[in-house]
């Protein structure tokens, strides 16, 4: 047994034993006939009425509440449950068993509040925010208010987290209307329509699993006001500006008991990407669950990426989006949801960059200029049928995706002009089926099946021919054509059985998955006379891949009053066959894996907990790791493989502390993790000033990383302000093989964050945030170059009311970059906005100017291991916009 695993196991047993050794106050909750009542909230309150601890009654009505000490004389035990009147008894003897008899009746759950405004209310695992306590008159959507709530963080891409943990779902009145693509909800739902924002800890959306809930997910639920459920509401925006700018939007919403929808049409060319509304914030978790690892795209135009600015600062676009989200409830247990979207975008990008890679014997340099026209499109149709009752759970999810993507690029590489075109057309259709049935024994039987079919043809054309010394025996030629197809068929199926006995739950699962892929590629050169011919016989792939996995898993959960433990032991037999006759490739691999994981959670108090986890995982590479024929991934990158299937063995150990004083609005989270991955392959790069060639070789490689992060959020009642602080530290060690030099590399990044959102008085609001990061990269060899990078980003906004219904916003963003071998870079962006509300017409008139300083070029420095890249980007200059927004 490894030392980390043994440490976690001993720590778990000691903590568990300590928890079980605590004194407990016991009793039974029953109705007037003497029958035990399950799932009743039982709270222990002190003499002032504050909650000391709480628990829920078990299926027989019995409860037990842990005591920190026995000095609880005259404390009260209170029992509440929907459909019953509240009852309470005083404690006279801690050794006595107390019976709490509930009478039927309609009640309102009592909440714990603080006298200072704003206030939070708490009920079990649910924390309630009142949006009106944090909002001001300029806030339009609920997303504007979420950013001001202590404990809740909203990232630039719209991702919402609570006390450092990303939310798993955003519900609208308890319904999952948007399926993880919730940006349209936070942007569109008026903050005035929301009565409460509920943070649901240990969220379990499957009703039959709530009784023995082992979930650690966090979700948000927007509880709407009654008047917001009676009619269709929404807004329409029309805007125009200079130079040649437009911004149009139409949104309609309905949230009644039977039908819910958010339907939106928008178009603009002001640098706001409407496609961000389609962001799936937990997509990586979804892919991990499906276990279908297929390449997302092998070819590119080699673009240098994007500058370190908010997207609205640098994006040249002309885009439109139709986003339709509709949910119909047949009854409380059965619903049908349809999500349909289509995005069309035309983008332009202009940049130049200069790159240096530091090697022991020399420094490799190259420069390029690109002028890109990018045309991404995305069509998605999703149909979901969900039956969710106490006796069964049915979920069938059908998804169709069509994603054509085209880029035209004019490039100058080391003073040599060229032109390239990339076309990619991804088509994917899938169906995911899940059915659970609760048996008379309270055990649960589960059937699961996932089917997927995808195609992804790609074509990269480059003219004239580049790197003739490598690709055409030194002779000038007209161009290159790289073709790739990777059709994939995949299925994953299993059956599982869940046994529940008291606080213990056992889950046994068995299934199989099959991945069938075919990689077909050819690299052609176009000679000066127009003839097409293969670059070489090694520039063709005709690779067939079949991966079969048969697996079983035992998962064991203990859920006590203070302790949660999960032990998972997955077993799998993996068989891979792949062959390519043209490249003399015909191999197979079989492996048996055991990938155990252990998760531990200890509730140190009603609101706070510590957690620890350990996992060991074996991973196998995919089809893109074994092809032998060369593929021109972009105009200067030629990739191939000469190694067996990559195998990765990863140990991961982590720990965390989550602290919350909700009534004082104080939230703190601390997390740390260590990851050690051992690989049997390494990528070997041959770099020159014109081209990089990569081949994967069979060579052992270790990747080690350590991370630590801490965040705090607090509402200062006296100052009516929310403050946030954060610290992040990440260190990695790994090796790169470049020009036959094995380079051990160490990277270290430290990031400090801080911010405040303050309501100075009834007329003025001020916000400020800062992010300071340092990045050190060292090649651990003699006379190696060490690169150091420091950046400070500051943002501030001042909002105030001048006269009635006239609002002014002034904002600024400052970015300062220091790199030890380069001149400092400093940029200051400023924006101004004035808004007038016509209350009787339900219309806002708004005039705004962005980028007042008319900055049109942005320079950036990027560090990556032993390389330095300097990029210069063209960005939109000053833009003035006049908008009218009508609310209905």
Short mmCIF file of N, CA, C and O in Angstrom, two decimals, residues 77-148:
data_model
loop_
_atom_site.label_atom_id
_atom_site.label_comp_id
_atom_site.label_asym_id
_atom_site.label_seq_id
_atom_site.Cartn_x
_atom_site.Cartn_y
_atom_site.Cartn_z
N UNK A 77 -35.29 20.93 21.71
CA UNK A 77 -35.24 20.13 20.49
C UNK A 77 -36.50 20.46 19.70
O UNK A 77 -37.62 20.34 20.23
N UNK A 78 -36.32 20.86 18.46
CA UNK A 78 -37.44 21.31 17.64
C UNK A 78 -37.53 20.46 16.38
O UNK A 78 -36.52 20.17 15.74
N UNK A 79 -38.75 20.04 16.03
CA UNK A 79 -38.97 19.22 14.84
C UNK A 79 -39.92 19.94 13.89
O UNK A 79 -40.97 20.43 14.29
N UNK A 80 -39.53 20.02 12.60
CA UNK A 80 -40.36 20.65 11.59
C UNK A 80 -40.37 19.79 10.34
O UNK A 80 -39.36 19.17 9.99
N UNK A 81 -41.50 19.74 9.68
CA UNK A 81 -41.62 19.04 8.42
C UNK A 81 -42.84 19.57 7.69
O UNK A 81 -43.85 19.94 8.32
N UNK A 82 -42.72 19.66 6.37
CA UNK A 82 -43.83 20.16 5.56
C UNK A 82 -45.04 19.25 5.75
O UNK A 82 -44.94 18.02 5.64
N UNK A 83 -46.20 19.83 6.04
CA UNK A 83 -47.42 19.07 6.25
C UNK A 83 -47.72 18.80 7.70
O UNK A 83 -48.76 18.21 8.02
N UNK A 84 -46.81 19.24 8.61
CA UNK A 84 -47.01 19.04 10.04
C UNK A 84 -46.79 20.35 10.78
O UNK A 84 -46.04 21.23 10.32
N UNK A 85 -47.42 20.47 11.95
CA UNK A 85 -47.18 21.62 12.80
C UNK A 85 -45.87 21.42 13.56
O UNK A 85 -45.53 20.30 13.94
N UNK A 86 -45.18 22.51 13.78
CA UNK A 86 -43.90 22.46 14.49
C UNK A 86 -44.14 22.08 15.96
O UNK A 86 -45.14 22.47 16.58
N UNK A 87 -43.20 21.30 16.50
CA UNK A 87 -43.26 20.97 17.92
C UNK A 87 -41.87 21.06 18.51
O UNK A 87 -40.86 20.92 17.80
N UNK A 88 -41.80 21.30 19.84
CA UNK A 88 -40.51 21.43 20.51
C UNK A 88 -40.63 20.97 21.96
O UNK A 88 -41.70 21.07 22.57
N UNK A 89 -39.54 20.42 22.50
CA UNK A 89 -39.48 20.03 23.90
C UNK A 89 -38.17 20.53 24.48
O UNK A 89 -37.17 20.67 23.77
N UNK A 90 -38.19 20.80 25.82
CA UNK A 90 -36.96 21.24 26.48
C UNK A 90 -36.18 20.04 27.00
O UNK A 90 -36.75 19.01 27.35
N UNK A 91 -34.88 20.20 27.09
CA UNK A 91 -34.00 19.12 27.53
C UNK A 91 -33.82 19.22 29.04
O UNK A 91 -33.37 20.24 29.57
N UNK A 92 -34.18 18.11 29.71
CA UNK A 92 -34.00 18.03 31.16
C UNK A 92 -32.88 17.07 31.53
O UNK A 92 -32.27 17.18 32.59
N UNK A 93 -32.59 16.10 30.63
CA UNK A 93 -31.59 15.08 30.92
C UNK A 93 -31.02 14.61 29.57
O UNK A 93 -31.76 14.13 28.72
N UNK A 94 -29.69 14.74 29.39
CA UNK A 94 -29.10 14.37 28.11
C UNK A 94 -29.13 12.87 27.88
O UNK A 94 -28.96 12.40 26.75
N UNK A 95 -29.32 12.08 28.96
CA UNK A 95 -29.35 10.63 28.81
C UNK A 95 -30.74 10.11 28.50
O UNK A 95 -30.90 8.91 28.25
N UNK A 96 -31.70 10.99 28.48
CA UNK A 96 -33.08 10.59 28.24
C UNK A 96 -33.37 10.57 26.73
O UNK A 96 -32.80 11.33 25.97
N UNK A 97 -34.27 9.68 26.32
CA UNK A 97 -34.72 9.64 24.93
C UNK A 97 -36.00 10.47 24.82
O UNK A 97 -36.92 10.33 25.64
N UNK A 98 -36.05 11.34 23.82
CA UNK A 98 -37.16 12.28 23.69
C UNK A 98 -38.06 11.91 22.50
O UNK A 98 -37.57 11.66 21.41
N UNK A 99 -39.37 11.88 22.77
CA UNK A 99 -40.35 11.65 21.72
C UNK A 99 -40.96 12.98 21.29
O UNK A 99 -41.39 13.78 22.14
N UNK A 100 -40.94 13.23 19.97
CA UNK A 100 -41.52 14.44 19.41
C UNK A 100 -42.72 14.04 18.56
O UNK A 100 -42.57 13.32 17.56
N UNK A 101 -43.92 14.46 18.97
CA UNK A 101 -45.15 14.08 18.29
C UNK A 101 -45.60 15.24 17.41
O UNK A 101 -45.81 16.36 17.90
N UNK A 102 -45.73 14.97 16.10
CA UNK A 102 -46.15 15.99 15.14
C UNK A 102 -47.60 15.81 14.77
O UNK A 102 -48.05 14.68 14.51
N UNK A 103 -48.32 16.92 14.72
CA UNK A 103 -49.71 16.91 14.27
C UNK A 103 -49.78 17.45 12.86
O UNK A 103 -49.04 18.36 12.48
N UNK A 104 -50.71 16.89 12.06
CA UNK A 104 -50.86 17.34 10.68
C UNK A 104 -51.32 18.78 10.64
O UNK A 104 -52.12 19.24 11.48
N UNK A 105 -50.84 19.52 9.65
CA UNK A 105 -51.25 20.90 9.47
C UNK A 105 -50.31 21.61 8.53
O UNK A 105 -49.17 21.18 8.32
N UNK A 106 -50.76 22.69 7.89
CA UNK A 106 -49.92 23.48 7.00
C UNK A 106 -49.10 24.45 7.81
O UNK A 106 -49.62 25.14 8.70
N UNK A 107 -47.80 24.48 7.57
CA UNK A 107 -46.91 25.37 8.33
C UNK A 107 -45.98 26.11 7.38
O UNK A 107 -45.78 25.70 6.24
N UNK A 108 -45.44 27.19 7.88
CA UNK A 108 -44.36 27.88 7.19
C UNK A 108 -43.06 27.58 7.92
O UNK A 108 -42.98 27.74 9.14
N UNK A 109 -42.05 27.13 7.19
CA UNK A 109 -40.78 26.81 7.82
C UNK A 109 -40.15 28.06 8.40
O UNK A 109 -40.02 29.08 7.74
N UNK A 110 -39.77 27.98 9.67
CA UNK A 110 -39.11 29.10 10.31
C UNK A 110 -37.67 29.20 9.82
O UNK A 110 -37.01 28.20 9.62
N UNK A 111 -37.21 30.39 9.63
CA UNK A 111 -35.84 30.59 9.15
C UNK A 111 -35.03 31.36 10.18
O UNK A 111 -35.58 32.05 11.04
N UNK A 112 -33.73 31.21 10.07
CA UNK A 112 -32.82 31.94 10.93
C UNK A 112 -32.37 33.20 10.20
O UNK A 112 -31.94 33.12 9.06
N UNK A 113 -32.48 34.34 10.82
CA UNK A 113 -32.15 35.59 10.15
C UNK A 113 -31.24 36.44 11.03
O UNK A 113 -31.09 36.19 12.23
N UNK A 114 -30.65 37.43 10.42
CA UNK A 114 -29.92 38.45 11.17
C UNK A 114 -30.67 39.76 11.03
O UNK A 114 -31.40 39.97 10.07
N UNK A 115 -30.49 40.64 12.00
CA UNK A 115 -31.25 41.89 12.00
C UNK A 115 -30.72 42.87 10.97
O UNK A 115 -31.47 43.67 10.45
N UNK A 116 -29.41 42.85 10.73
CA UNK A 116 -28.83 43.79 9.78
C UNK A 116 -29.25 43.45 8.37
O UNK A 116 -29.32 42.30 8.01
N UNK A 117 -29.55 44.46 7.58
CA UNK A 117 -29.77 44.24 6.16
C UNK A 117 -28.47 44.43 5.43
O UNK A 117 -27.69 45.29 5.78
N UNK A 118 -28.19 43.64 4.41
CA UNK A 118 -29.01 42.54 3.91
C UNK A 118 -28.97 41.33 4.84
O UNK A 118 -28.17 41.30 5.76
N UNK A 119 -29.80 40.35 4.56
CA UNK A 119 -29.88 39.18 5.44
C UNK A 119 -29.89 37.91 4.60
O UNK A 119 -30.24 37.91 3.43
N UNK A 120 -29.46 36.84 5.22
CA UNK A 120 -29.55 35.51 4.65
C UNK A 120 -30.44 34.66 5.55
O UNK A 120 -30.51 34.89 6.75
N UNK A 121 -31.12 33.72 4.95
CA UNK A 121 -31.90 32.77 5.74
C UNK A 121 -31.41 31.38 5.43
O UNK A 121 -30.97 31.08 4.31
N UNK A 122 -31.43 30.52 6.44
CA UNK A 122 -30.89 29.17 6.30
C UNK A 122 -31.93 28.15 6.72
O UNK A 122 -32.60 28.32 7.74
N UNK A 123 -32.05 27.09 5.93
CA UNK A 123 -32.95 26.00 6.25
C UNK A 123 -32.29 24.70 5.80
O UNK A 123 -32.31 24.34 4.63
N UNK A 124 -31.64 24.01 6.76
CA UNK A 124 -30.97 22.77 6.42
C UNK A 124 -29.81 23.01 5.47
O UNK A 124 -28.92 23.83 5.72
N UNK A 125 -29.84 22.32 4.32
CA UNK A 125 -28.76 22.43 3.34
C UNK A 125 -28.95 23.60 2.38
O UNK A 125 -28.17 23.77 1.45
N UNK A 126 -30.00 24.39 2.58
CA UNK A 126 -30.33 25.47 1.64
C UNK A 126 -30.09 26.83 2.28
O UNK A 126 -30.56 27.11 3.39
N UNK A 127 -29.36 27.66 1.56
CA UNK A 127 -29.09 29.04 1.99
C UNK A 127 -29.82 29.98 1.04
O UNK A 127 -29.71 29.83 -0.18
N UNK A 128 -30.56 30.94 1.58
CA UNK A 128 -31.39 31.83 0.77
C UNK A 128 -30.84 33.26 0.79
O UNK A 128 -30.66 33.85 1.86
N UNK A 129 -30.60 33.78 -0.41
CA UNK A 129 -30.24 35.18 -0.58
C UNK A 129 -31.47 35.93 -1.08
O UNK A 129 -32.23 35.42 -1.91
N UNK A 130 -31.63 37.15 -0.63
CA UNK A 130 -32.68 38.04 -1.12
C UNK A 130 -32.05 39.01 -2.11
O UNK A 130 -31.29 39.90 -1.72
N UNK A 131 -32.32 38.86 -3.42
CA UNK A 131 -31.67 39.74 -4.40
C UNK A 131 -31.88 41.22 -4.13
O UNK A 131 -30.99 42.04 -4.36
N UNK A 132 -33.07 41.56 -3.64
CA UNK A 132 -33.37 42.98 -3.41
C UNK A 132 -32.45 43.60 -2.37
O UNK A 132 -32.27 44.82 -2.34
N UNK A 133 -31.84 42.78 -1.50
CA UNK A 133 -30.93 43.31 -0.49
C UNK A 133 -29.57 43.71 -1.07
O UNK A 133 -28.82 44.44 -0.44
N UNK A 134 -29.24 43.19 -2.26
CA UNK A 134 -27.94 43.45 -2.85
C UNK A 134 -28.02 44.28 -4.12
O UNK A 134 -27.01 44.81 -4.57
N UNK A 135 -29.19 44.37 -4.71
CA UNK A 135 -29.34 45.04 -6.01
C UNK A 135 -29.46 46.55 -5.83
O UNK A 135 -29.84 47.05 -4.77
N UNK A 136 -29.12 47.25 -6.89
CA UNK A 136 -29.44 48.67 -6.95
C UNK A 136 -30.23 48.94 -8.23
O UNK A 136 -30.50 48.02 -9.02
N UNK A 137 -30.58 50.18 -8.46
CA UNK A 137 -31.50 50.51 -9.54
C UNK A 137 -30.92 50.26 -10.93
O UNK A 137 -31.66 50.14 -11.90
N UNK A 138 -29.61 50.19 -11.03
CA UNK A 138 -29.00 49.98 -12.36
C UNK A 138 -28.89 48.51 -12.74
O UNK A 138 -28.62 48.19 -13.89
N UNK A 139 -29.07 47.61 -11.79
CA UNK A 139 -28.95 46.19 -12.09
C UNK A 139 -30.17 45.74 -12.88
O UNK A 139 -31.31 45.92 -12.45
N UNK A 140 -29.91 45.11 -14.01
CA UNK A 140 -31.00 44.66 -14.88
C UNK A 140 -31.31 43.18 -14.68
O UNK A 140 -32.44 42.80 -14.45
N UNK A 141 -30.29 42.32 -14.79
CA UNK A 141 -30.50 40.88 -14.73
C UNK A 141 -30.06 40.32 -13.38
O UNK A 141 -29.33 40.96 -12.62
N UNK A 142 -30.46 39.08 -13.12
CA UNK A 142 -30.07 38.45 -11.87
C UNK A 142 -28.57 38.20 -11.85
O UNK A 142 -27.94 38.17 -10.78
N UNK A 143 -27.95 38.07 -13.04
CA UNK A 143 -26.49 37.91 -13.09
C UNK A 143 -25.76 39.11 -12.56
O UNK A 143 -24.69 38.99 -11.96
N UNK A 144 -26.32 40.31 -12.76
CA UNK A 144 -25.70 41.53 -12.23
C UNK A 144 -25.66 41.49 -10.70
O UNK A 144 -24.72 42.01 -10.08
N UNK A 145 -26.68 40.89 -10.10
CA UNK A 145 -26.78 40.85 -8.64
C UNK A 145 -25.96 39.72 -8.05
O UNK A 145 -25.38 39.85 -6.97
N UNK A 146 -25.88 38.59 -8.75
CA UNK A 146 -25.08 37.47 -8.24
C UNK A 146 -23.65 37.88 -7.96
O UNK A 146 -23.02 37.40 -7.01
N UNK A 147 -23.10 38.77 -8.80
CA UNK A 147 -21.72 39.20 -8.63
C UNK A 147 -21.49 39.95 -7.32
O UNK A 147 -20.36 40.05 -6.86
N UNK A 148 -22.55 40.47 -6.73
CA UNK A 148 -22.44 41.26 -5.50
C UNK A 148 -22.70 40.45 -4.24
O UNK A 148 -22.52 40.97 -3.14
#
